[in-house]
Tab-separated table of C-alpha atoms in Angstrom:
chain	number	residue	atom	x	y	z
U	1	MET	CA	-29.460	20.756	2.128
U	2	SER	CA	-31.866	21.244	5.031
U	3	GLU	CA	-32.244	17.484	5.471
U	4	ILE	CA	-28.541	17.200	6.382
U	5	LYS	CA	-28.386	17.688	10.141
U	6	LYS	CA	-25.546	15.363	11.160
U	7	VAL	CA	-22.437	14.557	9.113
U	8	VAL	CA	-19.634	12.126	9.892
U	9	LEU	CA	-16.352	13.382	8.444
U	10	ALA	CA	-13.299	11.303	7.566
U	11	TYR	CA	-10.834	13.508	9.435
U	12	SER	CA	-7.052	13.518	9.228
U	13	GLY	CA	-6.351	17.057	10.411
U	14	GLY	CA	-4.566	17.781	7.137
U	15	LEU	CA	-5.276	20.729	4.894
U	16	ASP	CA	-8.415	19.387	3.228
U	17	THR	CA	-10.271	18.100	6.275
U	18	SER	CA	-9.164	21.025	8.457
U	19	ILE	CA	-11.195	23.458	6.372
U	20	ILE	CA	-14.052	21.064	5.635
U	21	ILE	CA	-15.480	21.243	9.174
U	22	PRO	CA	-16.292	24.979	9.023
U	23	TRP	CA	-17.247	24.660	5.349
U	24	LEU	CA	-19.843	22.002	6.196
U	25	LYS	CA	-21.320	24.125	8.936
U	26	GLU	CA	-21.485	27.152	6.649
U	27	ASN	CA	-23.112	25.265	3.793
U	28	TYR	CA	-25.379	22.798	5.599
U	29	ASN	CA	-27.278	24.996	8.067
U	30	ASN	CA	-24.780	24.679	10.917
U	31	CYS	CA	-25.084	20.894	10.877
U	32	GLU	CA	-23.427	18.771	13.532
U	33	VAL	CA	-20.054	17.462	12.355
U	34	ILE	CA	-18.625	14.322	13.948
U	35	ALA	CA	-14.999	13.768	13.005
U	36	VAL	CA	-13.522	10.272	12.721
U	37	SER	CA	-9.823	9.536	12.423
U	38	GLY	CA	-8.586	6.012	11.819
U	39	ASN	CA	-5.219	5.323	13.411
U	40	VAL	CA	-3.363	3.177	10.892
U	41	GLY	CA	0.043	4.086	12.246
U	42	GLN	CA	0.429	7.738	11.260
U	43	ALA	CA	1.983	8.386	14.691
U	44	ASP	CA	2.627	12.076	15.401
U	45	GLU	CA	-0.060	13.202	12.950
U	46	LEU	CA	-2.630	12.270	15.616
U	47	GLU	CA	-1.157	14.629	18.200
U	48	GLY	CA	-3.456	17.531	19.070
U	49	LEU	CA	-6.093	16.253	16.664
U	50	GLU	CA	-9.018	16.296	19.107
U	51	GLU	CA	-8.365	19.856	20.244
U	52	LYS	CA	-8.087	21.020	16.627
U	53	ALA	CA	-11.266	19.239	15.532
U	54	LEU	CA	-13.320	20.660	18.383
U	55	LYS	CA	-11.952	24.195	17.954
U	56	THR	CA	-12.859	24.221	14.283
U	57	GLY	CA	-16.436	23.144	14.931
U	58	ALA	CA	-16.690	19.372	15.350
U	59	SER	CA	-18.957	18.132	18.120
U	60	LYS	CA	-16.684	15.194	18.854
U	61	LEU	CA	-13.756	13.222	17.467
U	62	TYR	CA	-13.401	9.474	17.296
U	63	ILE	CA	-9.818	8.233	17.070
U	64	GLU	CA	-10.090	4.557	16.210
U	65	ASP	CA	-7.082	2.288	16.827
U	66	LEU	CA	-6.942	0.203	13.655
U	67	VAL	CA	-3.217	-0.539	13.488
U	68	ASP	CA	-3.222	-4.282	14.168
U	69	GLU	CA	-6.336	-4.919	12.077
U	70	PHE	CA	-4.809	-2.858	9.264
U	71	VAL	CA	-1.623	-4.915	9.198
U	72	ASP	CA	-3.135	-8.341	9.899
U	73	ASP	CA	-6.203	-8.148	7.651
U	74	TYR	CA	-5.111	-5.831	4.829
U	75	VAL	CA	-1.328	-5.443	4.614
U	76	VAL	CA	-0.234	-9.039	5.193
U	77	PRO	CA	-2.825	-10.608	2.846
U	78	THR	CA	-1.733	-8.185	0.108
U	79	MET	CA	1.924	-8.948	0.788
U	80	LYS	CA	1.250	-12.696	0.650
U	81	ALA	CA	-0.401	-12.150	-2.718
U	82	GLY	CA	2.766	-10.425	-3.918
U	83	ALA	CA	0.587	-7.568	-5.177
U	84	VAL	CA	2.479	-4.482	-6.388
U	85	TYR	CA	0.755	-1.940	-8.614
U	86	GLU	CA	2.513	-1.351	-11.937
U	87	GLY	CA	5.628	-3.034	-10.650
U	88	ARG	CA	6.601	-0.315	-8.182
U	89	TYR	CA	3.788	0.993	-5.968
U	90	MET	CA	3.341	-1.027	-2.782
U	91	LEU	CA	-0.247	0.101	-2.228
U	92	GLY	CA	0.292	1.966	1.037
U	93	THR	CA	-2.595	4.410	0.616
U	94	SER	CA	-4.735	1.957	-1.339
U	95	PHE	CA	-5.234	-0.697	1.333
U	96	ALA	CA	-5.480	1.826	4.180
U	97	ARG	CA	-8.605	3.471	2.771
U	98	PRO	CA	-11.001	0.485	2.994
U	99	ILE	CA	-10.403	-0.146	6.689
U	100	ILE	CA	-10.807	3.557	7.545
U	101	ALA	CA	-13.935	3.943	5.426
U	102	LYS	CA	-15.444	0.785	6.898
U	103	ARG	CA	-15.072	2.138	10.420
U	104	ILE	CA	-16.442	5.540	9.390
U	105	ALA	CA	-19.509	3.869	7.882
U	106	GLU	CA	-20.060	1.873	11.076
U	107	ILE	CA	-19.836	5.020	13.215
U	108	ALA	CA	-22.132	6.953	10.882
U	109	LEU	CA	-24.776	4.254	11.208
U	110	LYS	CA	-24.357	4.134	14.987
U	111	GLU	CA	-24.615	7.934	15.268
U	112	GLY	CA	-27.670	8.101	13.009
U	113	ALA	CA	-25.865	10.436	10.614
U	114	ASP	CA	-27.500	11.811	7.493
U	115	ALA	CA	-24.290	11.826	5.458
U	116	ILE	CA	-20.626	10.884	5.328
U	117	CYS	CA	-18.102	13.436	4.095
U	118	HIS	CA	-14.554	12.946	2.819
U	119	GLY	CA	-11.858	15.340	1.637
U	120	CYS	CA	-10.726	13.437	-1.451
U	121	THR	CA	-10.313	15.401	-4.655
U	122	GLY	CA	-12.228	14.701	-7.838
U	123	LYS	CA	-8.938	13.901	-9.569
U	124	GLY	CA	-7.772	11.204	-7.194
U	125	ASN	CA	-8.170	7.509	-6.475
U	126	ASP	CA	-9.167	7.893	-2.825
U	127	GLN	CA	-12.663	9.165	-3.582
U	128	VAL	CA	-13.344	5.809	-5.257
U	129	ARG	CA	-11.784	3.787	-2.447
U	130	PHE	CA	-13.782	5.588	0.242
U	131	GLU	CA	-17.074	5.548	-1.583
U	132	LEU	CA	-16.961	1.920	-2.732
U	133	THR	CA	-16.402	0.887	0.877
U	134	ILE	CA	-19.219	3.123	2.116
U	135	LYS	CA	-21.505	1.546	-0.478
U	136	ALA	CA	-20.561	-1.877	0.887
U	137	PHE	CA	-21.402	-1.040	4.522
U	138	ALA	CA	-23.863	1.872	4.377
U	139	PRO	CA	-25.424	1.633	0.916
U	140	LYS	CA	-28.191	4.174	1.624
U	141	MET	CA	-25.890	6.805	3.141
U	142	LYS	CA	-25.548	10.164	1.361
U	143	ILE	CA	-21.945	11.074	0.530
U	144	ILE	CA	-20.631	14.636	0.497
U	145	ALA	CA	-17.417	15.287	-1.440
U	146	PRO	CA	-16.621	19.036	-1.121
U	147	TRP	CA	-13.938	18.990	-3.811
U	148	ARG	CA	-16.633	18.097	-6.331
U	149	ILE	CA	-18.959	20.962	-5.373
U	150	TRP	CA	-17.174	23.861	-3.662
U	151	ASN	CA	-15.591	26.897	-5.315
U	152	ILE	CA	-12.083	26.233	-4.003
U	153	LYS	CA	-9.815	25.340	-6.930
U	154	SER	CA	-6.340	24.750	-5.457
U	155	ARG	CA	-4.365	23.998	-2.334
U	156	ASP	CA	-3.309	27.671	-2.253
U	157	GLU	CA	-6.968	28.666	-2.070
U	158	GLU	CA	-7.463	26.116	0.703
U	159	ILE	CA	-4.699	27.833	2.671
U	160	ASP	CA	-6.407	31.190	2.023
U	161	TYR	CA	-9.632	29.757	3.459
U	162	ALA	CA	-7.811	28.361	6.491
U	163	GLU	CA	-6.112	31.672	7.193
U	164	ALA	CA	-9.393	33.572	6.862
U	165	HIS	CA	-11.019	31.214	9.364
U	166	LYS	CA	-7.970	31.175	11.679
U	167	ILE	CA	-7.486	27.425	11.275
U	168	PRO	CA	-3.945	26.366	12.306
U	169	LEU	CA	-1.985	24.332	9.752
U	170	LYS	CA	1.231	22.320	10.044
U	171	ILE	CA	2.264	23.275	6.512
U	172	ASN	CA	3.012	26.438	4.594
U	173	ARG	CA	2.856	27.307	0.910
U	174	GLU	CA	6.480	26.261	0.326
U	175	THR	CA	6.202	22.827	1.970
U	176	ASN	CA	2.691	22.136	0.796
U	177	TYR	CA	3.234	18.602	-0.514
U	178	SER	CA	0.175	16.401	-0.547
U	179	LYS	CA	1.119	13.550	1.805
U	180	ASP	CA	-0.397	10.374	3.118
U	181	LYS	CA	1.232	8.567	6.008
U	182	ASN	CA	0.561	5.312	7.807
U	183	LEU	CA	2.597	2.514	9.363
U	184	TRP	CA	3.351	1.074	5.921
U	185	HIS	CA	4.415	4.125	3.927
U	186	LEU	CA	4.576	7.858	3.282
U	187	SER	CA	3.635	9.394	-0.065
U	188	HIS	CA	4.674	12.785	-1.448
U	189	GLU	CA	2.861	14.518	-4.313
U	190	GLY	CA	2.582	18.050	-5.694
U	191	LEU	CA	4.854	21.117	-5.888
U	192	ASP	CA	8.119	20.374	-7.738
U	193	LEU	CA	7.167	16.689	-8.019
U	194	GLU	CA	4.393	17.522	-10.472
U	195	ASN	CA	7.090	17.795	-13.147
U	196	PRO	CA	8.636	14.338	-13.743
U	197	ALA	CA	11.797	16.060	-15.017
U	198	ASN	CA	12.590	17.229	-11.477
U	199	GLU	CA	14.717	14.984	-9.285
U	200	PRO	CA	13.222	14.368	-5.837
U	201	MET	CA	15.038	16.234	-3.088
U	202	TYR	CA	16.022	13.115	-1.161
U	203	ASP	CA	18.985	14.819	0.491
U	204	LYS	CA	17.114	17.978	1.486
U	205	PRO	CA	16.536	17.993	5.262
U	206	GLY	CA	12.916	17.298	6.111
U	207	PHE	CA	11.850	15.818	2.770
U	208	LEU	CA	12.214	12.168	3.756
U	209	GLU	CA	10.503	11.291	7.014
U	210	MET	CA	10.816	7.518	7.314
U	211	GLY	CA	14.511	7.208	6.514
U	212	VAL	CA	17.483	8.604	4.658
U	213	SER	CA	18.591	8.571	1.051
U	214	PRO	CA	20.913	5.707	0.057
U	215	MET	CA	23.742	8.241	-0.273
U	216	MET	CA	23.399	9.127	3.405
U	217	ALA	CA	23.089	5.529	4.625
U	218	PRO	CA	25.869	3.899	6.683
U	219	ASP	CA	28.928	2.411	4.986
U	220	LYS	CA	28.445	-0.809	6.969
U	221	ALA	CA	25.752	-3.331	6.038
U	222	THR	CA	22.967	-4.360	8.424
U	223	TYR	CA	21.867	-8.003	8.618
U	224	VAL	CA	18.294	-8.947	9.480
U	225	THR	CA	16.603	-12.337	9.787
U	226	LEU	CA	12.872	-12.828	9.255
U	227	ASP	CA	10.811	-15.871	10.226
U	228	PHE	CA	7.536	-16.765	8.477
U	229	VAL	CA	4.835	-19.302	9.299
U	230	LYS	CA	2.370	-20.051	6.486
U	231	GLY	CA	3.384	-16.823	4.807
U	232	ASN	CA	2.844	-14.704	7.909
U	233	PRO	CA	5.812	-12.810	9.388
U	234	VAL	CA	6.250	-13.904	13.000
U	235	ALA	CA	9.751	-12.908	14.180
U	236	ILE	CA	12.756	-10.672	13.558
U	237	ASP	CA	16.205	-11.969	14.474
U	238	GLY	CA	14.548	-14.804	16.370
U	239	LYS	CA	12.375	-12.501	18.489
U	240	LYS	CA	8.675	-13.186	18.101
U	241	MET	CA	6.537	-10.105	17.426
U	242	LYS	CA	3.072	-9.329	16.134
U	243	ALA	CA	2.964	-8.265	12.504
U	244	SER	CA	2.531	-4.541	13.210
U	245	GLU	CA	5.630	-4.564	15.434
U	246	ILE	CA	7.581	-6.344	12.698
U	247	VAL	CA	6.630	-3.669	10.172
U	248	LYS	CA	7.589	-0.942	12.647
U	249	LYS	CA	10.987	-2.535	13.338
U	250	LEU	CA	11.664	-3.088	9.643
U	251	ASN	CA	10.795	0.565	9.013
U	252	GLU	CA	13.568	1.528	11.417
U	253	LEU	CA	16.116	-0.832	9.853
U	254	GLY	CA	15.094	-0.085	6.292
U	255	GLY	CA	14.860	3.656	6.811
U	256	ALA	CA	18.333	3.829	8.337
U	257	ASN	CA	19.753	2.019	5.291
U	258	GLY	CA	17.953	3.987	2.585
U	259	ILE	CA	15.609	1.131	1.629
U	260	GLY	CA	12.247	1.497	-0.055
U	261	LEU	CA	12.285	4.762	-2.029
U	262	ALA	CA	10.208	4.780	-5.211
U	263	ASP	CA	9.736	7.606	-7.702
U	264	ILE	CA	6.733	6.624	-9.822
U	265	VAL	CA	4.582	7.976	-12.606
U	266	GLU	CA	1.484	5.841	-12.173
U	267	ASN	CA	-1.816	5.436	-13.990
U	268	ARG	CA	-4.626	6.618	-11.757
U	269	LEU	CA	-8.001	4.922	-11.858
U	270	VAL	CA	-9.675	8.149	-13.031
U	271	GLY	CA	-7.664	8.167	-16.264
U	272	MET	CA	-4.710	10.484	-15.722
U	273	LYS	CA	-1.071	9.850	-14.919
U	274	SER	CA	0.328	11.184	-11.655
U	275	ARG	CA	3.810	11.379	-10.189
U	276	GLY	CA	4.527	10.464	-6.597
U	277	VAL	CA	7.494	9.680	-4.386
U	278	TYR	CA	6.930	6.892	-1.882
U	279	GLU	CA	8.781	5.779	1.232
U	280	THR	CA	8.100	2.127	2.107
U	281	PRO	CA	11.192	0.912	3.983
U	282	GLY	CA	9.788	-1.940	6.064
U	283	GLY	CA	7.303	-3.047	3.442
U	284	THR	CA	9.987	-3.346	0.787
U	285	ILE	CA	12.018	-5.631	3.045
U	286	LEU	CA	8.988	-7.725	3.994
U	287	TYR	CA	7.895	-8.244	0.384
U	288	HIS	CA	11.445	-9.194	-0.611
U	289	ALA	CA	11.868	-11.699	2.205
U	290	HIS	CA	8.505	-13.345	1.532
U	291	GLU	CA	9.284	-13.646	-2.174
U	292	VAL	CA	12.656	-15.236	-1.426
U	293	LEU	CA	11.012	-17.821	0.830
U	294	GLU	CA	8.426	-18.644	-1.834
U	295	THR	CA	11.215	-19.527	-4.271
U	296	LEU	CA	11.959	-22.495	-2.009
U	297	CYS	CA	8.435	-23.476	-1.038
U	298	LEU	CA	6.217	-23.068	-4.109
U	299	ASP	CA	6.237	-25.388	-7.082
U	300	LYS	CA	6.779	-23.854	-10.523
U	301	GLU	CA	3.176	-23.941	-11.774
U	302	THR	CA	1.751	-22.469	-8.571
U	303	ALA	CA	4.435	-19.774	-8.418
U	304	HIS	CA	3.914	-18.728	-12.027
U	305	TYR	CA	0.129	-18.674	-11.779
U	306	LYS	CA	0.342	-16.740	-8.518
U	307	GLN	CA	2.336	-14.053	-10.350
U	308	GLN	CA	-0.636	-13.578	-12.656
U	309	ILE	CA	-2.982	-13.374	-9.680
U	310	ALA	CA	-0.712	-10.743	-8.104
U	311	LEU	CA	-1.282	-8.362	-11.015
U	312	LYS	CA	-5.062	-8.595	-10.704
U	313	PHE	CA	-4.924	-8.423	-6.919
U	314	ALA	CA	-2.904	-5.205	-7.134
U	315	ASP	CA	-5.425	-3.669	-9.536
U	316	ILE	CA	-8.307	-4.598	-7.237
U	317	VAL	CA	-6.638	-3.039	-4.191
U	318	TYR	CA	-5.570	0.056	-6.103
U	319	ASN	CA	-9.097	0.523	-7.471
U	320	GLY	CA	-10.732	0.356	-4.040
U	321	GLN	CA	-12.472	-2.974	-4.631
U	322	TRP	CA	-11.370	-4.633	-1.384
U	323	PHE	CA	-14.872	-5.589	-0.309
U	324	THR	CA	-15.765	-7.559	-3.417
U	325	PRO	CA	-16.318	-11.263	-4.118
U	326	LEU	CA	-13.344	-11.410	-6.477
U	327	ARG	CA	-10.881	-10.017	-3.935
U	328	GLU	CA	-12.153	-12.486	-1.351
U	329	ALA	CA	-11.834	-15.353	-3.833
U	330	LEU	CA	-8.300	-14.358	-4.791
U	331	SER	CA	-7.352	-14.105	-1.113
U	332	ALA	CA	-8.687	-17.630	-0.586
U	333	PHE	CA	-6.473	-18.843	-3.442
U	334	VAL	CA	-3.452	-17.037	-2.002
U	335	GLU	CA	-4.051	-18.523	1.439
U	336	SER	CA	-4.091	-22.024	-0.061
U	337	THR	CA	-0.671	-21.375	-1.614
U	338	GLN	CA	0.828	-20.337	1.710
U	339	GLN	CA	0.399	-23.556	3.691
U	340	ASN	CA	4.079	-24.513	3.282
U	341	VAL	CA	5.565	-21.010	3.093
U	342	THR	CA	7.343	-21.408	6.423
U	343	GLY	CA	11.000	-20.730	7.071
U	344	THR	CA	13.727	-18.198	7.741
U	345	VAL	CA	15.173	-15.574	5.430
U	346	LYS	CA	18.395	-13.678	6.084
U	347	LEU	CA	18.987	-10.377	4.302
U	348	LYS	CA	21.748	-7.791	4.103
U	349	LEU	CA	20.712	-4.127	3.901
U	350	TYR	CA	23.199	-1.754	2.341
U	351	LYS	CA	22.716	1.728	0.896
U	352	GLY	CA	19.271	1.176	-0.575
U	353	ASN	CA	19.934	-2.443	-1.565
U	354	ILE	CA	18.464	-5.666	-0.197
U	355	ILE	CA	20.925	-8.518	-0.681
U	356	ASN	CA	19.989	-12.161	-0.108
U	357	ALA	CA	22.092	-13.754	2.611
U	358	GLY	CA	20.488	-17.183	3.013
U	359	VAL	CA	17.105	-18.921	3.225
U	360	THR	CA	15.930	-22.149	4.866
U	361	SER	CA	12.598	-23.977	5.131
U	362	PRO	CA	11.439	-27.353	6.427
U	363	TYR	CA	9.185	-27.436	3.331
U	364	SER	CA	11.886	-26.591	0.819
U	365	LEU	CA	11.391	-28.090	-2.651
U	366	TYR	CA	15.022	-27.457	-3.468
U	367	ASP	CA	16.930	-30.752	-3.462
U	368	GLU	CA	20.680	-30.304	-3.419
U	369	ASP	CA	21.209	-33.954	-4.360
U	370	ILE	CA	19.320	-33.386	-7.619
U	371	ALA	CA	20.525	-29.853	-8.416
U	372	THR	CA	24.235	-30.469	-7.708
U	373	PHE	CA	26.915	-30.027	-10.373
U	374	SER	CA	28.898	-32.740	-8.600
U	375	GLU	CA	28.453	-36.459	-9.183
U	376	ASP	CA	25.060	-37.744	-8.121
U	377	HIS	CA	23.124	-41.006	-8.185
U	378	VAL	CA	19.615	-39.485	-8.360
U	379	TYR	CA	19.316	-37.745	-11.719
U	380	ASP	CA	20.040	-39.649	-14.942
U	381	GLN	CA	21.210	-36.999	-17.393
U	382	LYS	CA	20.468	-39.298	-20.354
U	383	ASP	CA	16.732	-38.874	-19.609
U	384	SER	CA	16.907	-35.277	-20.819
U	385	ALA	CA	17.426	-36.344	-24.448
U	386	GLY	CA	13.972	-37.932	-24.720
U	387	PHE	CA	12.396	-34.972	-22.942
U	388	ILE	CA	13.966	-32.506	-25.381
U	389	ASN	CA	12.851	-34.595	-28.377
U	390	LEU	CA	9.229	-34.500	-27.207
U	391	PHE	CA	9.322	-30.883	-25.986
U	392	GLY	CA	10.856	-29.743	-29.259
U	393	LEU	CA	8.680	-31.894	-31.543
U	394	PRO	CA	6.330	-29.044	-32.635
U	395	ILE	CA	9.336	-26.898	-33.566
U	396	LYS	CA	10.878	-29.756	-35.570
U	397	VAL	CA	7.598	-30.534	-37.384
U	398	LYS	CA	7.147	-26.881	-38.376
U	399	ALA	CA	10.743	-26.642	-39.646
U	400	LEU	CA	10.303	-29.829	-41.745
U	401	MET	CA	7.115	-28.439	-43.268
U	402	GLU	CA	8.821	-25.186	-44.199
U	403	GLU	CA	11.687	-27.172	-45.703
U	404	ARG	CA	9.224	-29.095	-47.908
U	405	GLN	CA	7.602	-25.794	-48.940
U	406	GLY	CA	10.976	-24.385	-49.878
U	407	LYS	CA	10.765	-21.568	-47.377
C-alpha cells in the first residue's frame, strides 16, 4: 500500500463516501485524498459538500457541473433509443455513472493520482459501471473499492464508523434508505423495501422527494405540450428551452401529478434480484411523448426493428458499457431513425396517468384519406383479397397437406 500516495475519490457526501475519506487515510499511510463530485442535477445534495469533504480529510474537492452534458449526451440519446431496462427501469443511475466516472478519470490523470476509489458495494451494478468507464479512459489506473476489502459488513456498521470518527450524516438508522438522485430520477433501496411483500410508503411524509403519490395528486388534470426536432425535445408549451430545463420543468409537472413511480424487482448484472422504488416524473413524460410522436413518423419496419434495438441498448446502458463500439453503433442507428421525428405532442397528466391529447408532425406518415372509414377514392378495398390470398398461401398449403394425410 506504500505506493499509494494520492487517491481520487468519487465523492457524493453520502454514507459510503463520507467514511471512505478517513478510511483511506488510515489504511494507505495518510495518503492525499482528492474528492470529486459530479453535478448531474442532485441539487441540494451538493450543499455543504466542500466543507464536509475537507473536514473529513480531503485535500480538495472538485464539483464538476455536468448537468447539460449529462442530459444532452447520455439521457436524450437513451430516450431516443426508447431504452427501458426490463420494461420498467428508466436507467436513471445507469447512464449517470459513465459521465461521472469519465470526469473522475480525467481529473485523476491530471492530478497524477496513483489510484481511483469508489464507494460502490460488491453486490451492486455501479462498481461495474464506474470501473468499465475508468478502464476506457485510464486503463492503467489502480482502482480501490473499499466494500470489497474492508471489514465493514453493513450500513449500520458504516454509521458506527461515522459516529466514532465524528463524521456528520444527513441520515439516521431509521431513514437509512440507499438513495441515488440526479436530475432524471431518485431511487430508494433497503430497509422495508428489501421485502417485496411490503408496500412502498408513498403517502408517508418525506418518502417521496420528487413528487406526490397519485392519491395525493390534484383532482384537475394538467395539460402539457412538447415540441421535438429530430427526436430532441426543444420546447414546452411553445417555450423553447434547453433539454436539461425541459427535464426540470417536466419533473415539476409530473411530480405534482403523481407521474413516474415504479416499484421494481430487477435482475442485477451481478446475478441477484433487487427491489427498488424509483421516481422518474419528467423522464416518464418525455419517453411517452417521444414514443407517441414516433407512431406518426416512423414506418412499420423501422419502428419494429427499433424496438428490438431498444432492448439491447437498455442492457448495454444498465451493464455500464456506454463507452463501447456497440453502443456507439446503436446510437448511430437510432440517430438515423430520428431525422423525421419532428412535431408536437399534447398530453394530459392526471393522478399518475399520462393521457394522449393530440399529436401533429409535418413528417406524419398517417394519411387520413387512406385510413378513413368514410368513402374515399384512394384505397381500393378489392385489392385486399389478392393480398390475403398470397399472405395466407403457406397456411392454406399446410392445411391441404394435413387434409390429404387425414390429420
